[in-house]
């Protein structure tokens, strides 16, 4: 589902479901899209013909709170430096990009891809790369568990994306902040853990985005193909 207003993207969502769930899912997607004002809402249905990869469980959630977003970003950078060996000053500049409009004065549509030399590898610097084709075998059950623990539907979607991302052999870590100005919780995914960090961005900031940190020898076409086209279903959650 994609909705827009005056040709500007407003919201998007994707599900992988069985035939028997199509009707109810269409309604869910419509309801989700209509939470925000739009003048165009498209819902597209696509049959999955390729084999589905099943992952046993999500990354494990570690929920962490900090005094302010600067302190939180210091912690986030430590995690990423340790894994990627990108020098701190280089990493700092890369992370600053998603807090300040990605060098193009607006949010990228997808994620930045950065290797261990701190070099950006996206094929298109405005589009970036979008992870899609990922869902839970039983999304409602997982959502219920997360909500009981005080997490949100955003956590559910982000956890699915980051679990697929880190299941790619050449992916080392992911950094994410929301582009919603009042959603200040973000995360770093690394070594099987989803570090859910509050606050990872400054309240009121309209900028946000994702950075995928990859190995130097990553094959960019294989990475794009896996993240965009290979269907992945996750069976269970770790909280
Ligand atoms: C969380 O609540 O676990 C963080 C989710 C970040 C979502 C970023 C986004 O808006 O896509």
CSV table of C-alpha atoms and ligand atoms in Angstrom, one decimal:
chain,number,residue,atom,x,y,z
A,1,UNK,CA,0.0,0.0,0.0
A,2,UNK,CA,1.3,3.5,-0.9
A,3,UNK,CA,-0.4,6.7,-0.2
A,4,UNK,CA,0.5,10.2,-1.2
A,5,UNK,CA,-0.7,13.8,-0.9
A,6,UNK,CA,0.0,16.3,-3.6
A,7,UNK,CA,2.4,13.9,-5.1
A,8,UNK,CA,4.4,13.6,-1.8
A,9,UNK,CA,4.8,10.1,-0.2
A,10,UNK,CA,2.7,9.8,3.0
A,11,UNK,CA,2.7,6.2,4.0
A,12,UNK,CA,3.5,2.7,2.8
A,13,UNK,CA,3.2,-0.8,4.1
A,14,UNK,CA,3.6,-4.3,2.8
A,15,UNK,CA,2.4,-7.7,4.0
A,16,UNK,CA,3.0,-11.3,3.0
A,17,UNK,CA,-0.1,-13.4,3.6
A,18,UNK,CA,-1.9,-16.6,2.6
A,19,UNK,CA,-4.7,-16.5,0.0
A,20,UNK,CA,-7.3,-16.9,2.7
A,21,UNK,CA,-6.1,-13.7,4.4
A,22,UNK,CA,-6.1,-11.5,1.4
A,23,UNK,CA,-9.6,-9.9,1.9
A,24,UNK,CA,-9.0,-9.0,5.6
A,25,UNK,CA,-5.5,-7.7,4.8
A,26,UNK,CA,-6.7,-5.4,2.0
A,27,UNK,CA,-9.1,-3.8,4.6
A,28,UNK,CA,-6.3,-3.6,7.1
A,29,UNK,CA,-4.0,-1.9,4.6
A,30,UNK,CA,-6.7,0.6,3.6
A,31,UNK,CA,-7.4,1.4,7.3
A,32,UNK,CA,-3.6,1.9,7.9
A,33,UNK,CA,-3.3,4.1,4.8
A,34,UNK,CA,-6.3,6.2,5.8
A,35,UNK,CA,-4.9,7.1,9.2
A,36,UNK,CA,-3.2,10.0,7.5
A,37,UNK,CA,-4.6,12.5,4.9
A,38,UNK,CA,-4.1,11.4,1.3
A,39,UNK,CA,-5.3,12.1,-2.2
A,40,UNK,CA,-4.0,8.9,-3.8
A,41,UNK,CA,-3.9,5.5,-2.2
A,42,UNK,CA,-2.7,2.4,-4.2
A,43,UNK,CA,-3.0,-1.2,-3.0
A,44,UNK,CA,-1.1,-3.6,-5.2
A,45,UNK,CA,-1.4,-7.4,-5.0
A,46,UNK,CA,1.5,-9.6,-6.1
A,47,UNK,CA,1.6,-13.4,-6.1
A,48,UNK,CA,4.8,-14.8,-4.6
A,49,UNK,CA,6.2,-17.6,-6.8
A,50,UNK,CA,9.7,-17.9,-5.5
A,51,UNK,CA,10.6,-20.1,-2.5
A,52,UNK,CA,10.1,-18.4,0.9
A,53,UNK,CA,13.0,-18.3,3.4
A,54,UNK,CA,11.9,-18.9,6.9
A,55,UNK,CA,13.8,-17.4,9.8
A,56,UNK,CA,13.3,-19.0,13.2
A,57,UNK,CA,13.2,-15.8,15.3
A,58,UNK,CA,13.7,-12.1,15.3
A,59,UNK,CA,16.7,-10.2,16.7
A,60,UNK,CA,16.5,-10.0,20.5
A,61,UNK,CA,15.2,-6.7,21.8
A,62,UNK,CA,17.3,-4.7,24.3
A,63,UNK,CA,15.4,-1.6,25.4
A,64,UNK,CA,17.7,1.2,26.5
A,65,UNK,CA,17.0,4.8,27.7
A,66,UNK,CA,19.5,7.7,27.8
A,67,UNK,CA,19.4,11.2,29.2
A,68,UNK,CA,19.6,12.8,25.8
A,69,UNK,CA,20.0,12.0,22.1
A,70,UNK,CA,23.7,12.9,22.1
A,71,UNK,CA,24.6,10.5,24.8
A,72,UNK,CA,22.4,7.8,23.0
A,73,UNK,CA,24.3,8.4,19.8
A,74,UNK,CA,27.7,8.0,21.5
A,75,UNK,CA,26.5,4.6,22.6
A,76,UNK,CA,25.1,3.8,19.2
A,77,UNK,CA,28.4,4.8,17.6
A,78,UNK,CA,30.4,2.6,20.0
A,79,UNK,CA,28.4,-0.4,18.9
A,80,UNK,CA,28.8,0.3,15.2
A,81,UNK,CA,32.6,1.2,15.5
A,82,UNK,CA,33.3,-2.1,17.4
A,83,UNK,CA,31.6,-4.1,14.6
A,84,UNK,CA,32.7,-2.2,11.5
A,85,UNK,CA,36.0,-0.6,12.5
A,86,UNK,CA,34.9,2.6,10.8
A,87,UNK,CA,36.8,5.5,12.5
A,88,UNK,CA,34.6,7.4,14.9
A,89,UNK,CA,34.9,10.8,13.1
A,90,UNK,CA,33.9,9.2,9.8
A,91,UNK,CA,31.0,7.4,11.4
A,92,UNK,CA,29.9,10.6,13.1
A,93,UNK,CA,29.7,12.3,9.8
A,94,UNK,CA,27.7,9.5,8.2
A,95,UNK,CA,25.2,9.4,11.1
A,96,UNK,CA,24.9,13.2,11.1
A,97,UNK,CA,23.6,12.8,7.5
A,98,UNK,CA,20.4,11.0,8.5
A,99,UNK,CA,19.8,13.6,11.2
A,100,UNK,CA,20.1,16.5,8.7
A,101,UNK,CA,18.6,15.5,5.3
A,102,UNK,CA,21.2,13.1,3.9
A,103,UNK,CA,23.1,15.8,2.0
A,104,UNK,CA,20.1,16.3,-0.3
A,105,UNK,CA,18.0,18.4,2.1
A,106,UNK,CA,15.4,15.8,2.5
A,107,UNK,CA,14.9,12.2,3.6
A,108,UNK,CA,16.1,9.5,1.3
A,109,UNK,CA,13.3,7.1,0.1
A,110,UNK,CA,15.4,4.0,1.2
A,111,UNK,CA,18.5,3.3,3.3
A,112,UNK,CA,22.1,4.4,2.8
A,113,UNK,CA,24.6,1.6,2.3
A,114,UNK,CA,28.0,2.2,3.8
A,115,UNK,CA,31.0,-0.2,3.8
A,116,UNK,CA,33.8,-0.5,6.4
A,117,UNK,CA,35.8,2.2,4.6
A,118,UNK,CA,33.0,4.6,5.3
A,119,UNK,CA,32.2,4.7,1.5
A,120,UNK,CA,28.6,5.0,0.4
A,121,UNK,CA,27.5,2.3,-2.1
A,122,UNK,CA,23.8,3.1,-3.0
A,123,UNK,CA,23.2,2.9,-6.7
A,124,UNK,CA,21.0,6.0,-6.4
A,125,UNK,CA,21.7,8.5,-3.6
A,126,UNK,CA,18.2,9.8,-3.4
A,127,UNK,CA,16.4,6.5,-3.6
A,128,UNK,CA,18.8,4.4,-1.4
A,129,UNK,CA,17.7,0.8,-0.9
A,130,UNK,CA,14.4,-0.3,0.5
A,131,UNK,CA,14.1,-3.6,2.2
A,132,UNK,CA,10.8,-5.3,1.4
A,133,UNK,CA,9.3,-8.8,1.2
A,134,UNK,CA,9.4,-9.6,4.9
A,135,UNK,CA,6.6,-10.4,7.4
A,136,UNK,CA,5.8,-12.7,10.3
A,137,UNK,CA,4.2,-16.1,10.0
A,138,UNK,CA,1.8,-14.8,12.6
A,139,UNK,CA,2.0,-11.0,12.7
A,140,UNK,CA,-0.9,-10.5,15.1
A,141,UNK,CA,0.5,-12.8,17.7
A,142,UNK,CA,3.9,-11.1,17.6
A,143,UNK,CA,2.2,-7.6,17.8
A,144,UNK,CA,0.2,-8.7,20.9
A,145,UNK,CA,3.4,-9.9,22.6
A,146,UNK,CA,5.2,-6.6,21.8
A,147,UNK,CA,2.3,-4.4,22.9
A,148,UNK,CA,2.1,-6.3,26.2
A,149,UNK,CA,5.8,-5.3,26.7
A,150,UNK,CA,5.0,-1.7,26.0
A,151,UNK,CA,6.4,-1.7,22.4
A,152,UNK,CA,4.7,-0.3,19.4
A,153,UNK,CA,3.6,-1.4,15.9
A,154,UNK,CA,6.6,0.6,14.6
A,155,UNK,CA,8.8,-1.7,16.7
A,156,UNK,CA,7.1,-4.7,15.0
A,157,UNK,CA,7.8,-3.4,11.5
A,158,UNK,CA,11.3,-2.2,12.2
A,159,UNK,CA,12.1,-5.5,13.9
A,160,UNK,CA,11.0,-7.5,10.8
A,161,UNK,CA,13.1,-5.3,8.5
A,162,UNK,CA,16.2,-5.4,10.6
A,163,UNK,CA,15.9,-9.1,11.2
A,164,UNK,CA,15.8,-9.6,7.4
A,165,UNK,CA,18.6,-7.2,6.9
A,166,UNK,CA,20.9,-8.8,9.4
A,167,UNK,CA,20.2,-12.3,7.9
A,168,UNK,CA,22.2,-11.2,4.9
A,169,UNK,CA,25.7,-12.5,5.3
A,170,UNK,CA,27.5,-9.3,4.3
A,171,UNK,CA,25.4,-7.0,6.6
A,172,UNK,CA,27.2,-5.9,9.8
A,173,UNK,CA,24.9,-3.5,11.4
A,174,UNK,CA,22.0,-1.1,10.9
A,175,UNK,CA,21.2,2.3,12.3
A,176,UNK,CA,17.8,3.8,12.2
A,177,UNK,CA,15.9,6.9,13.3
A,178,UNK,CA,12.3,7.6,12.3
A,179,UNK,CA,11.4,10.5,10.1
A,180,UNK,CA,8.4,11.3,12.3
A,181,UNK,CA,9.3,14.4,14.3
A,182,UNK,CA,7.8,13.1,17.5
A,183,UNK,CA,9.0,9.5,17.3
A,184,UNK,CA,12.4,9.8,19.0
A,185,UNK,CA,13.0,6.1,19.6
A,186,UNK,CA,15.4,4.5,17.1
A,187,UNK,CA,17.6,1.5,17.0
A,188,UNK,CA,20.9,-0.1,16.2
A,189,UNK,CA,20.8,-3.7,15.1
A,190,UNK,CA,24.0,-5.7,15.5
A,191,UNK,CA,25.2,-9.2,16.4
A,192,UNK,CA,21.7,-10.6,16.8
A,193,UNK,CA,20.5,-7.7,19.0
A,194,UNK,CA,18.0,-5.0,18.3
A,195,UNK,CA,19.1,-2.2,20.6
A,196,UNK,CA,16.0,-0.1,20.9
A,197,UNK,CA,17.3,3.3,22.0
A,198,UNK,CA,15.4,6.3,23.4
A,199,UNK,CA,16.0,9.1,22.5
A,200,UNK,CA,18.1,8.5,19.4
A,201,UNK,CA,17.0,11.8,17.7
A,202,UNK,CA,16.1,15.3,18.7
A,203,UNK,CA,12.4,15.8,19.3
A,204,UNK,CA,10.8,17.8,16.5
A,205,UNK,CA,13.4,16.8,13.8
A,206,UNK,CA,11.7,16.0,10.6
A,207,UNK,CA,14.7,14.1,9.2
A,208,UNK,CA,15.3,10.4,9.6
A,209,UNK,CA,16.4,7.3,7.8
A,210,UNK,CA,18.4,4.1,7.9
A,211,UNK,CA,22.0,3.2,7.3
A,212,UNK,CA,23.1,-0.3,6.4
A,213,UNK,CA,26.7,-1.1,7.3
A,214,UNK,CA,28.1,-3.8,5.1
A,215,UNK,CA,31.4,-5.6,4.6
A,216,UNK,CA,33.9,-4.2,2.2
A,217,UNK,CA,33.6,-7.2,-0.1
A,218,UNK,CA,29.8,-7.1,-0.3
A,219,UNK,CA,28.4,-7.7,-3.8
A,220,UNK,CA,26.0,-4.8,-4.2
A,221,UNK,CA,23.7,-6.5,-6.7
A,222,UNK,CA,23.3,-9.6,-4.5
A,223,UNK,CA,22.6,-7.3,-1.5
A,224,UNK,CA,19.9,-5.3,-3.5
A,225,UNK,CA,18.3,-8.5,-4.8
A,226,UNK,CA,18.1,-10.2,-1.4
A,227,UNK,CA,16.7,-7.2,0.4
A,228,UNK,CA,14.2,-6.2,-2.2
A,229,UNK,CA,13.1,-9.5,-3.8
A,230,UNK,CA,13.6,-12.5,-1.6
A,231,UNK,CA,10.6,-13.3,0.5
A,232,UNK,CA,11.3,-13.9,4.2
A,233,UNK,CA,8.9,-15.0,6.9
A,234,UNK,CA,9.8,-14.9,10.6
A,235,UNK,CA,8.4,-17.5,12.8
A,236,UNK,CA,8.9,-16.2,16.3
A,237,UNK,CA,10.1,-13.3,18.5
A,238,UNK,CA,12.8,-12.9,21.2
A,239,UNK,CA,12.0,-10.2,23.8
B,1,LIG,C1,11.1,1.2,17.8
B,1,LIG,O1,10.1,1.7,18.4
B,1,LIG,O2,11.4,0.0,18.1
B,1,LIG,C2,11.9,2.0,16.9
B,1,LIG,C3,11.3,2.0,15.5
B,1,LIG,C4,11.9,2.9,14.6
B,1,LIG,C5,11.0,3.0,13.4
B,1,LIG,C6,11.5,3.9,12.4
B,1,LIG,C7,10.5,4.2,11.3
B,1,LIG,O3,9.7,5.1,11.5
B,1,LIG,O4,10.4,3.4,10.4
